[in-house]
């Protein structure tokens, strides 16, 4: 005999993560390393910051090449607040020059 059990969607583990636990992040990639450069509460703010950072890299591209430093590549991603490392702080647009890309 087969017993059908009710499926309860009220369980916390089955509910999707609330949107307030997610934030928009500008992520910097330098080679295989990935670091959250800045965080924003809205996507338009993250896009604006990402574009500004890309412009800074473009403006200093010649300097970065002469210094033999790899230029960071920026993009945006939706992340959970819990993904931020402990002690996280925003990164300057050209943070690779200060050795802050760890």
CSV table of C-alpha atoms in Angstrom, one decimal:
chain,number,residue,atom,x,y,z
A,1,UNK,CA,0.0,0.0,0.0
A,2,UNK,CA,1.3,3.5,-0.9
A,3,UNK,CA,1.0,6.4,1.5
A,4,UNK,CA,1.0,9.9,0.1
A,5,UNK,CA,2.5,12.4,2.5
A,6,UNK,CA,1.6,16.1,2.3
A,7,UNK,CA,4.4,18.5,1.0
A,8,UNK,CA,4.7,21.5,3.3
A,9,UNK,CA,6.2,24.6,1.6
A,10,UNK,CA,6.3,26.5,4.9
A,11,UNK,CA,9.6,25.0,5.9
A,12,UNK,CA,12.4,27.6,6.0
A,13,UNK,CA,14.8,25.3,4.1
A,14,UNK,CA,12.4,25.1,1.1
A,15,UNK,CA,11.7,28.8,0.8
A,16,UNK,CA,13.8,30.8,-1.6
A,17,UNK,CA,16.4,33.2,0.0
A,18,UNK,CA,14.9,36.6,0.6
A,19,UNK,CA,16.1,39.3,-1.8
A,20,UNK,CA,17.2,41.4,1.2
A,21,UNK,CA,20.0,38.9,1.8
A,22,UNK,CA,21.4,39.5,-1.6
A,23,UNK,CA,23.4,42.5,-2.8
A,24,UNK,CA,24.8,43.7,-6.0
A,25,UNK,CA,28.6,43.4,-6.1
A,26,UNK,CA,31.2,44.8,-8.5
A,27,UNK,CA,33.7,41.9,-8.9
A,28,UNK,CA,37.3,42.3,-10.0
A,29,UNK,CA,39.2,39.6,-11.8
A,30,UNK,CA,42.9,39.6,-12.1
A,31,UNK,CA,44.1,36.3,-13.6
A,32,UNK,CA,42.6,33.5,-11.5
A,33,UNK,CA,42.0,35.8,-8.5
A,34,UNK,CA,38.5,37.1,-7.8
A,35,UNK,CA,37.7,39.9,-5.3
A,36,UNK,CA,34.5,41.9,-4.5
A,37,UNK,CA,35.6,45.4,-5.2
A,38,UNK,CA,32.4,47.2,-4.0
A,39,UNK,CA,28.8,46.4,-3.0
A,40,UNK,CA,25.5,48.2,-3.8
A,41,UNK,CA,21.9,47.8,-2.9
A,42,UNK,CA,20.7,48.4,-6.4
A,43,UNK,CA,21.7,47.1,-9.8
A,44,UNK,CA,21.9,50.6,-11.5
A,45,UNK,CA,24.3,51.7,-8.8
A,46,UNK,CA,26.5,48.6,-9.3
A,47,UNK,CA,26.4,49.1,-13.1
A,48,UNK,CA,27.5,52.8,-12.7
A,49,UNK,CA,30.3,51.9,-10.4
A,50,UNK,CA,31.4,49.0,-12.7
A,51,UNK,CA,31.5,51.4,-15.7
A,52,UNK,CA,33.5,53.9,-13.7
A,53,UNK,CA,36.1,51.3,-12.7
A,54,UNK,CA,36.4,50.1,-16.3
A,55,UNK,CA,37.0,53.7,-17.4
A,56,UNK,CA,39.7,54.0,-14.8
A,57,UNK,CA,41.4,50.9,-16.0
A,58,UNK,CA,41.2,52.0,-19.6
A,59,UNK,CA,42.6,55.5,-18.7
A,60,UNK,CA,45.6,53.9,-17.0
A,61,UNK,CA,46.1,50.9,-19.4
A,62,UNK,CA,49.4,52.2,-20.7
A,63,UNK,CA,50.7,52.8,-17.1
A,64,UNK,CA,49.6,49.3,-16.1
A,65,UNK,CA,51.3,47.7,-19.1
A,66,UNK,CA,54.5,49.7,-18.4
A,67,UNK,CA,54.4,48.6,-14.7
A,68,UNK,CA,53.9,45.0,-15.9
A,69,UNK,CA,50.7,44.8,-13.8
A,70,UNK,CA,47.7,42.8,-15.1
A,71,UNK,CA,44.7,45.1,-15.5
A,72,UNK,CA,41.6,44.0,-13.5
A,73,UNK,CA,38.5,43.1,-15.4
A,74,UNK,CA,35.3,44.2,-13.7
A,75,UNK,CA,31.8,42.8,-13.8
A,76,UNK,CA,28.7,42.8,-11.6
A,77,UNK,CA,27.1,39.8,-9.8
A,78,UNK,CA,24.3,39.3,-7.4
A,79,UNK,CA,25.8,37.7,-4.2
A,80,UNK,CA,24.6,36.8,-0.7
A,81,UNK,CA,25.8,39.0,2.1
A,82,UNK,CA,27.3,36.0,3.8
A,83,UNK,CA,29.7,35.6,0.8
A,84,UNK,CA,31.7,38.7,1.8
A,85,UNK,CA,34.9,37.8,3.6
A,86,UNK,CA,35.3,38.8,7.2
A,87,UNK,CA,36.9,42.2,7.4
A,88,UNK,CA,36.0,43.0,3.8
A,89,UNK,CA,36.6,46.6,2.6
A,90,UNK,CA,36.0,48.3,-0.7
A,91,UNK,CA,38.9,48.1,-3.2
A,92,UNK,CA,40.2,51.1,-5.2
A,93,UNK,CA,39.6,50.9,-8.9
A,94,UNK,CA,43.3,50.3,-9.5
A,95,UNK,CA,43.9,48.4,-6.2
A,96,UNK,CA,46.4,46.1,-7.9
A,97,UNK,CA,48.9,48.9,-7.8
A,98,UNK,CA,48.7,49.1,-4.0
A,99,UNK,CA,48.9,45.3,-3.5
A,100,UNK,CA,45.3,45.2,-2.3
A,101,UNK,CA,44.3,42.5,-4.7
A,102,UNK,CA,44.7,39.5,-2.4
